[in-house]
Amino acid sequence: MPGIPLGPFADDSAYAEAVARDGTDPLRQFRSEFAAQDPSLIYLDGNSLGRLPNRTVELIRDTVENQWGTRLNRSWRERWWTQADAIGSMIAPIVGAGGSDVIVADSTSVALFKLTVGALRARPDRGRILTDDLNFPTDLYVTSAAADLAGGREVVMVPSADGIAGPEDALLAALDDDTALLTLSHVAFKSGYLYDMERLTKAAHDVGALVLWDLSHSVGAVPIDLTAAGVDLAVGCTYKYLNGGPGSPAFLYVSRSLDIENPLSGWWGHTDPFAFDTEYEPAASIKRFQTGTMPIISMVAIEPGVTLTARAGMDAIRTKSVALSEFFVQLSDRLLEPLGFTVASPRDPEQRGSHVSMRHADGWRVSQVMIDHANLIPDFRPPDNIRFGFAPLYTSFLDVHTAVLRITELFAAGTMARYSSTRDTVS
Amino acid sequence: MPGIPLGPFADDSAYAEAVARDGTDPLRQFRSEFAAQDPSLIYLDGNSLGRLPNRTVELIRDTVENQWGTRLNRSWRERWWTQADAIGSMIAPIVGAGGSDVIVADSTSVALFKLTVGALRARPDRGRILTDDLNFPTDLYVTSAAADLAGGREVVMVPSADGIAGPEDALLAALDDDTALLTLSHVAFKSGYLYDMERLTKAAHDVGALVLWDLSHSVGAVPIDLTAAGVDLAVGCTYKYLNGGPGSPAFLYVSRSLDIENPLSGWWGHTDPFAFDTEYEPAASIKRFQTGTMPIISMVAIEPGVTLTARAGMDAIRTKSVALSEFFVQLSDRLLEPLGFTVASPRDPEQRGSHVSMRHADGWRVSQVMIDHANLIPDFRPPDNIRFGFAPLYTSFLDVHTAVLRITELFAAGTMARYSSTRDTVS
């Protein structure tokens, strides 16, 4: 990496700092656990799709060629049938849950639907579901769908003042004894705002409401303790910081203190699936939140990334995450702000997950030029947010430095302007 | 395969017939399209988990190592985002649907839920859902769940007289103007009974009901013409005769003449997912029946098996399927009936899918001894059904002959009795 030309905007002290930090990074050896990529690529989208762990390559090959190809249906008994529980149990300590309180099941959206309807049924006499406009859109769609199906409840979406900070005070003020459920993203997908899970959960409980947290943008990046926070329900994504692969199934958590049923009852949640009873009898365990047959190849691929995360430890991951994003913000203030970028994430790292959004008036085009002409991959969220994700298992401080450097180079001497017509539509 | 020892119960004329039929089988070259397996294994469970197409090995490797590992999130645009539609379009002609009327989405159970709730909402004033007790259990569980959620409808489960034949006449008699939906498996999972799709669909329409067919045990084995039959809604499984791999996602079909919405609205079904609107606006196309992010590796694996099926053609597949199962029934009548087996599938091949169930008083143990000591894989469905599935793309007539031969050998001279304690619980 020191061989990359630094260009006219190189900042030697920052470069030296990046190299020094990488040299003392306690997680530095984890980068080699991921499949080799184009060495000049700077990948800052692990907040959307995590990288491929080396071990996943061999695991999938074995699953396909040996378990499916050779063992065929015998693999259900030998391995596959228990994987949703087994991987759930491995995710559990990463989110502060008991080992038998987490299971892998369906997509995040479908998991949200199950838990939302389940929660509403557990609060039959309450009419409101509280959320906010920083929540991921699918959460809002699913919440509305669940509200309609579970008897015409009203979804109240509290607005954020600036699109950056979660409206925590307004949410607290809106909680009342007609609130059935408070449902939020733990880290906001666009701004990266990190909610105070414990405070909001306690406030919801104080009015008798249940709480459902979507951990998609925090799991594997931010320490989470569902047990200590007294959380009722949670879902999360496995393909971002957990590196489970494109569209790998979600996980869900249900507090053991709750008596909530799965409204989407299917044979995988039956207490004795292979009895093939015509009557549904839910499993007593978290397995009751499964529905149909899980996509095995995509599911088994979750495990290596979870194992790496557990091995690194969430405290070390968080420490490095904060250091990476702080380094980025420092460099941005000095080098990117003059180019029209503004930080659209909380400036306080205590209120931020592991990605930083940067607004730019020409954000869509600028992000595409980064990808096509600087071999730098962030992602874009409309109307004007370029998200830079820092995945502590494989993002280096030098990656951060190089990313900022390349952006400055794109703007230098009219380079960005030359590519103005490269892409002009979202596809 | 002629090298397999024939043993004392060999039937030379049947053996010669098997060899001759394989020699003139127009689909015989398809067997080599599947990954090599233990050459002495007789796999008769393609009705549950189809075999691994050779091309799938390379396709998954490319998806993992190149598309995920190297191209990373760029693969969404380059390939992944359109796969659910693209593979749906390839499945469409196999089920007699328009190319844009089928999409890959979630598990069969979740797909059933979406279409069932959607159908009930389209018939808001009708109180009954009609099905029968040969339907797959998850279909019954999901139907009940959907009935509860969509406003307390009643599920009427018509019993089969003998557990073999679908109670078609009783279903017709039960249809009335309070029936919102008739929902059935096209081929019954246990007995293999093949329903008269056109007759039942027409009768349901005559009383103003909608029809939902579960094609899981027929797609890729039986010719289906959803358009000609005027079917409203259908779901199907891709990992049985379509050879999509363990738990590969389901597909669903919605007639273009119907104005039905997806009750499980998620961001993948939004008309403009990457606008990240807080309001849900469903896609006009079949894409609106998607919900969350699909498990890409398990999903792309569907394509090679579908391509093989399309190349073979459903008429040739059906012709061979009937010939294989008829050959099995003939041999069974002569060689297995004396051992306590009775055919528990329709004897008329016109009323049968591509698997044959055999009842045996000691069925569970017998099936396990077949697997453990005869390298012969059927599957078991309680209380006493051993299912033998014939997948025309790779099952040979000699497979059928060898299977029956091995069973007779297991019973000869007390062999089966010796293994009586091998397995005694369902796991």
PDB file of C-alpha atoms in Angstrom, chain A residues 35-38 41 43 45 48-53 56-57 60-61 64-65 68-74 76-77 80 106-107 109-110 113 117 121 133 136-138 140-142 145 148-150 157 189 239 243-249 263-268 270 274-280 291-299 301 364 368 371 375 377-382 423 426-427, chain B residues 35-38 41 43 45 48-53 56-57 60-61 64-65 68-74 76-77 80 106-107 109-110 113 117 121 133 136-138 140-142 145 148-150 157 189 239 243-249 263-268 270 274-280 291-299 301 364 368 371 375 377-382 423 426-427:
ATOM      1  CA  ALA A  35     -10.404 -13.209   0.307  1.00  0.00           C
ATOM      2  CA  ALA A  36      -7.795 -11.273  -1.600  1.00  0.00           C
ATOM      3  CA  GLN A  37      -9.225  -8.466  -3.652  1.00  0.00           C
ATOM      4  CA  ASP A  38      -7.819  -6.074  -6.186  1.00  0.00           C
ATOM      5  CA  LEU A  41      -9.432  -1.245  -4.384  1.00  0.00           C
ATOM      6  CA  TYR A  43     -13.772  -0.874  -0.247  1.00  0.00           C
ATOM      7  CA  ASP A  45     -19.144  -0.410   1.806  1.00  0.00           C
ATOM      8  CA  SER A  48     -23.919  -2.701   3.029  1.00  0.00           C
ATOM      9  CA  LEU A  49     -22.191  -5.901   1.874  1.00  0.00           C
ATOM     10  CA  GLY A  50     -19.338  -7.287   3.969  1.00  0.00           C
ATOM     11  CA  ARG A  51     -16.327  -8.914   2.356  1.00  0.00           C
ATOM     12  CA  LEU A  52     -15.842 -12.633   1.728  1.00  0.00           C
ATOM     13  CA  PRO A  53     -14.068 -14.533   4.512  1.00  0.00           C
ATOM     14  CA  THR A  56     -16.417 -19.238   3.476  1.00  0.00           C
ATOM     15  CA  VAL A  57     -15.048 -20.259   0.093  1.00  0.00           C
ATOM     16  CA  ILE A  60     -19.599 -23.309   0.520  1.00  0.00           C
ATOM     17  CA  ARG A  61     -17.643 -25.627  -1.716  1.00  0.00           C
ATOM     18  CA  VAL A  64     -22.349 -27.762  -2.466  1.00  0.00           C
ATOM     19  CA  GLU A  65     -20.067 -30.525  -3.664  1.00  0.00           C
ATOM     20  CA  TRP A  68     -25.498 -31.579  -1.486  1.00  0.00           C
ATOM     21  CA  GLY A  69     -23.708 -33.357  -4.324  1.00  0.00           C
ATOM     22  CA  THR A  70     -22.696 -36.519  -2.485  1.00  0.00           C
ATOM     23  CA  ARG A  71     -24.558 -36.859   0.794  1.00  0.00           C
ATOM     24  CA  LEU A  72     -27.743 -35.479  -0.742  1.00  0.00           C
ATOM     25  CA  ASN A  73     -30.804 -35.578   1.524  1.00  0.00           C
ATOM     26  CA  ARG A  74     -28.782 -37.288   4.284  1.00  0.00           C
ATOM     27  CA  TRP A  76     -30.471 -32.680   6.480  1.00  0.00           C
ATOM     28  CA  ARG A  77     -29.877 -34.977   9.403  1.00  0.00           C
ATOM     29  CA  TRP A  80     -28.422 -28.716   7.745  1.00  0.00           C
ATOM     30  CA  ASP A 106     -35.834 -15.525   6.424  1.00  0.00           C
ATOM     31  CA  SER A 107     -35.007 -11.983   5.339  1.00  0.00           C
ATOM     32  CA  SER A 109     -38.106  -7.793   6.374  1.00  0.00           C
ATOM     33  CA  VAL A 110     -39.931 -11.072   6.921  1.00  0.00           C
ATOM     34  CA  PHE A 113     -43.058  -8.787  10.066  1.00  0.00           C
ATOM     35  CA  VAL A 117     -47.363  -8.829  14.339  1.00  0.00           C
ATOM     36  CA  ARG A 121     -51.021  -9.387  19.283  1.00  0.00           C
ATOM     37  CA  ASP A 133     -38.318   8.692   9.818  1.00  0.00           C
ATOM     38  CA  PHE A 136     -34.956   1.901   7.199  1.00  0.00           C
ATOM     39  CA  PRO A 137     -37.797   2.117   4.661  1.00  0.00           C
ATOM     40  CA  THR A 138     -38.522  -1.620   4.653  1.00  0.00           C
ATOM     41  CA  LEU A 140     -41.637   1.279   7.835  1.00  0.00           C
ATOM     42  CA  TYR A 141     -43.364  -0.674   5.056  1.00  0.00           C
ATOM     43  CA  VAL A 142     -43.407  -3.882   7.078  1.00  0.00           C
ATOM     44  CA  ALA A 145     -48.336  -3.934   6.710  1.00  0.00           C
ATOM     45  CA  ASP A 148     -53.030  -3.273   8.979  1.00  0.00           C
ATOM     46  CA  LEU A 149     -53.118  -7.033   9.401  1.00  0.00           C
ATOM     47  CA  ALA A 150     -53.094  -6.996  13.173  1.00  0.00           C
ATOM     48  CA  MET A 157     -43.626   8.197  12.473  1.00  0.00           C
ATOM     49  CA  PHE A 189     -29.066   3.454   7.812  1.00  0.00           C
ATOM     50  CA  TYR A 239     -24.485  -9.614   5.362  1.00  0.00           C
ATOM     51  CA  ASN A 243     -19.894 -10.754   6.350  1.00  0.00           C
ATOM     52  CA  GLY A 244     -22.466 -13.484   5.634  1.00  0.00           C
ATOM     53  CA  GLY A 245     -22.674 -12.917   1.887  1.00  0.00           C
ATOM     54  CA  PRO A 246     -25.197 -11.265  -0.427  1.00  0.00           C
ATOM     55  CA  GLY A 247     -28.695 -11.545   1.006  1.00  0.00           C
ATOM     56  CA  SER A 248     -27.725 -14.074   3.657  1.00  0.00           C
ATOM     57  CA  PRO A 249     -30.704 -14.732   5.961  1.00  0.00           C
ATOM     58  CA  PRO A 263     -47.963 -15.272  13.171  1.00  0.00           C
ATOM     59  CA  LEU A 264     -46.352 -16.797  10.101  1.00  0.00           C
ATOM     60  CA  SER A 265     -46.617 -20.394  11.222  1.00  0.00           C
ATOM     61  CA  GLY A 266     -44.926 -22.940   8.984  1.00  0.00           C
ATOM     62  CA  TRP A 267     -43.600 -26.440   9.202  1.00  0.00           C
ATOM     63  CA  TRP A 268     -40.074 -25.486  10.273  1.00  0.00           C
ATOM     64  CA  HIS A 270     -43.598 -26.971  14.337  1.00  0.00           C
ATOM     65  CA  PHE A 274     -41.439 -34.640  10.617  1.00  0.00           C
ATOM     66  CA  ALA A 275     -44.688 -35.820  12.123  1.00  0.00           C
ATOM     67  CA  PHE A 276     -46.375 -33.869   9.297  1.00  0.00           C
ATOM     68  CA  ASP A 277     -49.398 -33.154  11.479  1.00  0.00           C
ATOM     69  CA  THR A 278     -52.266 -31.315   9.903  1.00  0.00           C
ATOM     70  CA  GLU A 279     -52.499 -29.202  13.086  1.00  0.00           C
ATOM     71  CA  TYR A 280     -49.848 -26.628  13.910  1.00  0.00           C
ATOM     72  CA  THR A 291     -41.484 -20.761   8.903  1.00  0.00           C
ATOM     73  CA  GLY A 292     -40.388 -22.559   5.751  1.00  0.00           C
ATOM     74  CA  THR A 293     -37.262 -24.338   4.584  1.00  0.00           C
ATOM     75  CA  MET A 294     -34.218 -22.104   4.866  1.00  0.00           C
ATOM     76  CA  PRO A 295     -31.855 -21.421   1.940  1.00  0.00           C
ATOM     77  CA  ILE A 296     -29.067 -23.636   3.175  1.00  0.00           C
ATOM     78  CA  ILE A 297     -26.146 -22.494   1.042  1.00  0.00           C
ATOM     79  CA  SER A 298     -26.751 -18.823   1.828  1.00  0.00           C
ATOM     80  CA  MET A 299     -27.344 -19.699   5.473  1.00  0.00           C
ATOM     81  CA  ALA A 301     -22.160 -18.992   4.686  1.00  0.00           C
ATOM     82  CA  TRP A 364     -24.858  10.679  -6.889  1.00  0.00           C
ATOM     83  CA  GLN A 368     -20.176   7.023  -9.226  1.00  0.00           C
ATOM     84  CA  ILE A 371     -16.267   3.913  -8.109  1.00  0.00           C
ATOM     85  CA  ASN A 375     -11.389   2.373  -7.526  1.00  0.00           C
ATOM     86  CA  ILE A 377     -16.290   2.114  -3.288  1.00  0.00           C
ATOM     87  CA  PRO A 378     -18.650   3.935  -0.941  1.00  0.00           C
ATOM     88  CA  ASP A 379     -22.399   3.859  -1.542  1.00  0.00           C
ATOM     89  CA  PHE A 380     -25.058   6.435  -2.176  1.00  0.00           C
ATOM     90  CA  ARG A 381     -28.342   7.118  -0.464  1.00  0.00           C
ATOM     91  CA  PRO A 382     -30.623   9.782  -1.886  1.00  0.00           C
ATOM     92  CA  ARG A 423     -23.483   8.320 -15.045  1.00  0.00           C
ATOM     93  CA  VAL A 426     -29.719   5.680 -10.664  1.00  0.00           C
ATOM     94  CA  SER A 427     -29.928   2.107 -11.789  1.00  0.00           C
TER      95      SER A 427
ATOM     96  CA  ALA B  35     -22.439 -34.198 -10.419  1.00  0.00           C
ATOM     97  CA  ALA B  36     -20.958 -37.638 -10.116  1.00  0.00           C
ATOM     98  CA  GLN B  37     -22.125 -39.490  -7.037  1.00  0.00           C
ATOM     99  CA  ASP B  38     -21.163 -42.751  -5.425  1.00  0.00           C
ATOM    100  CA  LEU B  41     -25.925 -45.202  -4.708  1.00  0.00           C
ATOM    101  CA  TYR B  43     -31.030 -42.052  -5.138  1.00  0.00           C
ATOM    102  CA  ASP B  45     -35.485 -38.870  -3.324  1.00  0.00           C
ATOM    103  CA  SER B  48     -37.519 -34.042  -1.862  1.00  0.00           C
ATOM    104  CA  LEU B  49     -34.038 -32.794  -2.780  1.00  0.00           C
ATOM    105  CA  GLY B  50     -32.956 -32.890  -6.403  1.00  0.00           C
ATOM    106  CA  ARG B  51     -29.385 -33.687  -7.382  1.00  0.00           C
ATOM    107  CA  LEU B  52     -26.599 -31.198  -8.046  1.00  0.00           C
ATOM    108  CA  PRO B  53     -26.240 -30.084 -11.685  1.00  0.00           C
ATOM    109  CA  THR B  56     -24.184 -25.271 -10.535  1.00  0.00           C
ATOM    110  CA  VAL B  57     -20.785 -26.027  -9.024  1.00  0.00           C
ATOM    111  CA  ILE B  60     -21.776 -20.911  -7.282  1.00  0.00           C
ATOM    112  CA  ARG B  61     -18.004 -20.724  -7.273  1.00  0.00           C
ATOM    113  CA  VAL B  64     -18.889 -16.502  -4.340  1.00  0.00           C
ATOM    114  CA  GLU B  65     -15.324 -15.920  -5.455  1.00  0.00           C
ATOM    115  CA  TRP B  68     -19.011 -11.471  -4.042  1.00  0.00           C
ATOM    116  CA  GLY B  69     -15.295 -11.752  -3.374  1.00  0.00           C
ATOM    117  CA  THR B  70     -14.027  -9.435  -6.110  1.00  0.00           C
ATOM    118  CA  ARG B  71     -16.842  -7.344  -7.527  1.00  0.00           C
ATOM    119  CA  LEU B  72     -18.446  -6.957  -4.107  1.00  0.00           C
ATOM    120  CA  ASN B  73     -21.433  -4.584  -3.998  1.00  0.00           C
ATOM    121  CA  ARG B  74     -21.016  -3.782  -7.704  1.00  0.00           C
ATOM    122  CA  TRP B  76     -25.946  -5.919  -7.307  1.00  0.00           C
ATOM    123  CA  ARG B  77     -26.083  -3.799 -10.396  1.00  0.00           C
ATOM    124  CA  TRP B  80     -27.886  -9.918  -8.618  1.00  0.00           C
ATOM    125  CA  ASP B 106     -38.707 -16.319  -0.109  1.00  0.00           C
ATOM    126  CA  SER B 107     -39.633 -19.825   1.023  1.00  0.00           C
ATOM    127  CA  SER B 109     -44.370 -21.101   3.076  1.00  0.00           C
ATOM    128  CA  VAL B 110     -43.802 -17.344   3.024  1.00  0.00           C
ATOM    129  CA  PHE B 113     -48.737 -16.622   3.062  1.00  0.00           C
ATOM    130  CA  VAL B 117     -53.662 -13.132   2.425  1.00  0.00           C
ATOM    131  CA  ARG B 121     -58.352  -9.459   0.775  1.00  0.00           C
ATOM    132  CA  ASP B 133     -56.051 -33.148   4.337  1.00  0.00           C
ATOM    133  CA  PHE B 136     -48.727 -30.341   2.730  1.00  0.00           C
ATOM    134  CA  PRO B 137     -48.844 -29.448   6.441  1.00  0.00           C
ATOM    135  CA  THR B 138     -47.089 -26.103   6.033  1.00  0.00           C
ATOM    136  CA  LEU B 140     -52.391 -25.852   6.180  1.00  0.00           C
ATOM    137  CA  TYR B 141     -50.512 -23.961   8.892  1.00  0.00           C
ATOM    138  CA  VAL B 142     -49.919 -20.965   6.659  1.00  0.00           C
ATOM    139  CA  ALA B 145     -52.367 -18.159   9.934  1.00  0.00           C
ATOM    140  CA  ASP B 148     -56.678 -15.462  11.221  1.00  0.00           C
ATOM    141  CA  LEU B 149     -54.823 -12.367  10.104  1.00  0.00           C
ATOM    142  CA  ALA B 150     -57.129 -11.530   7.216  1.00  0.00           C
ATOM    143  CA  MET B 157     -60.285 -29.093   5.436  1.00  0.00           C
ATOM    144  CA  PHE B 189     -46.789 -34.817  -0.980  1.00  0.00           C
ATOM    145  CA  TYR B 239     -35.274 -27.752  -4.881  1.00  0.00           C
ATOM    146  CA  ASN B 243     -32.715 -29.270  -8.658  1.00  0.00           C
ATOM    147  CA  GLY B 244     -32.116 -25.827  -7.192  1.00  0.00           C
ATOM    148  CA  GLY B 245     -30.264 -27.001  -4.081  1.00  0.00           C
ATOM    149  CA  PRO B 246     -31.190 -27.362  -0.406  1.00  0.00           C
ATOM    150  CA  GLY B 247     -33.805 -24.810   0.576  1.00  0.00           C
ATOM    151  CA  SER B 248     -33.427 -22.774  -2.606  1.00  0.00           C
ATOM    152  CA  PRO B 249     -36.075 -20.022  -2.692  1.00  0.00           C
ATOM    153  CA  PRO B 263     -49.579  -7.996   2.214  1.00  0.00           C
ATOM    154  CA  LEU B 264     -45.956  -8.415   3.224  1.00  0.00           C
ATOM    155  CA  SER B 265     -44.704  -5.197   1.707  1.00  0.00           C
ATOM    156  CA  GLY B 266     -40.958  -4.686   1.805  1.00  0.00           C
ATOM    157  CA  TRP B 267     -38.358  -2.650   0.039  1.00  0.00           C
ATOM    158  CA  TRP B 268     -37.640  -5.181  -2.694  1.00  0.00           C
ATOM    159  CA  HIS B 270     -41.174  -1.071  -3.980  1.00  0.00           C
ATOM    160  CA  PHE B 274     -33.302   2.865  -4.204  1.00  0.00           C
ATOM    161  CA  ALA B 275     -35.316   6.004  -3.642  1.00  0.00           C
ATOM    162  CA  PHE B 276     -35.651   4.794  -0.023  1.00  0.00           C
ATOM    163  CA  ASP B 277     -39.035   6.476   0.319  1.00  0.00           C
ATOM    164  CA  THR B 278     -40.708   6.344   3.687  1.00  0.00           C
ATOM    165  CA  GLU B 279     -43.986   5.533   1.886  1.00  0.00           C
ATOM    166  CA  TYR B 280     -44.528   2.163   0.233  1.00  0.00           C
ATOM    167  CA  THR B 291     -40.301  -8.385   0.274  1.00  0.00           C
ATOM    168  CA  GLY B 292     -36.717  -8.347   1.600  1.00  0.00           C
ATOM    169  CA  THR B 293     -33.288  -9.018   0.169  1.00  0.00           C
ATOM    170  CA  MET B 294     -33.093 -12.470  -1.402  1.00  0.00           C
ATOM    171  CA  PRO B 295     -30.410 -15.020  -0.454  1.00  0.00           C
ATOM    172  CA  ILE B 296     -28.369 -14.594  -3.596  1.00  0.00           C
ATOM    173  CA  ILE B 297     -26.145 -17.662  -3.495  1.00  0.00           C
ATOM    174  CA  SER B 298     -29.065 -20.021  -2.892  1.00  0.00           C
ATOM    175  CA  MET B 299     -31.098 -18.162  -5.499  1.00  0.00           C
ATOM    176  CA  ALA B 301     -28.197 -21.880  -7.897  1.00  0.00           C
ATOM    177  CA  TRP B 364     -39.670 -46.259   9.297  1.00  0.00           C
ATOM    178  CA  GLN B 368     -33.598 -46.609   7.381  1.00  0.00           C
ATOM    179  CA  ILE B 371     -30.367 -46.152   3.444  1.00  0.00           C
ATOM    180  CA  ASN B 375     -27.155 -47.630  -0.323  1.00  0.00           C
ATOM    181  CA  ILE B 377     -32.270 -43.639  -0.615  1.00  0.00           C
ATOM    182  CA  PRO B 378     -36.025 -43.183  -0.546  1.00  0.00           C
ATOM    183  CA  ASP B 379     -37.668 -41.110   2.162  1.00  0.00           C
ATOM    184  CA  PHE B 380     -40.214 -41.741   4.864  1.00  0.00           C
ATOM    185  CA  ARG B 381     -43.454 -39.992   5.705  1.00  0.00           C
ATOM    186  CA  PRO B 382     -45.360 -41.105   8.807  1.00  0.00           C
ATOM    187  CA  ARG B 423     -32.596 -47.001  14.091  1.00  0.00           C
ATOM    188  CA  VAL B 426     -37.109 -40.343  13.997  1.00  0.00           C
ATOM    189  CA  SER B 427     -34.474 -37.697  14.166  1.00  0.00           C
TER     190      SER B 427
END
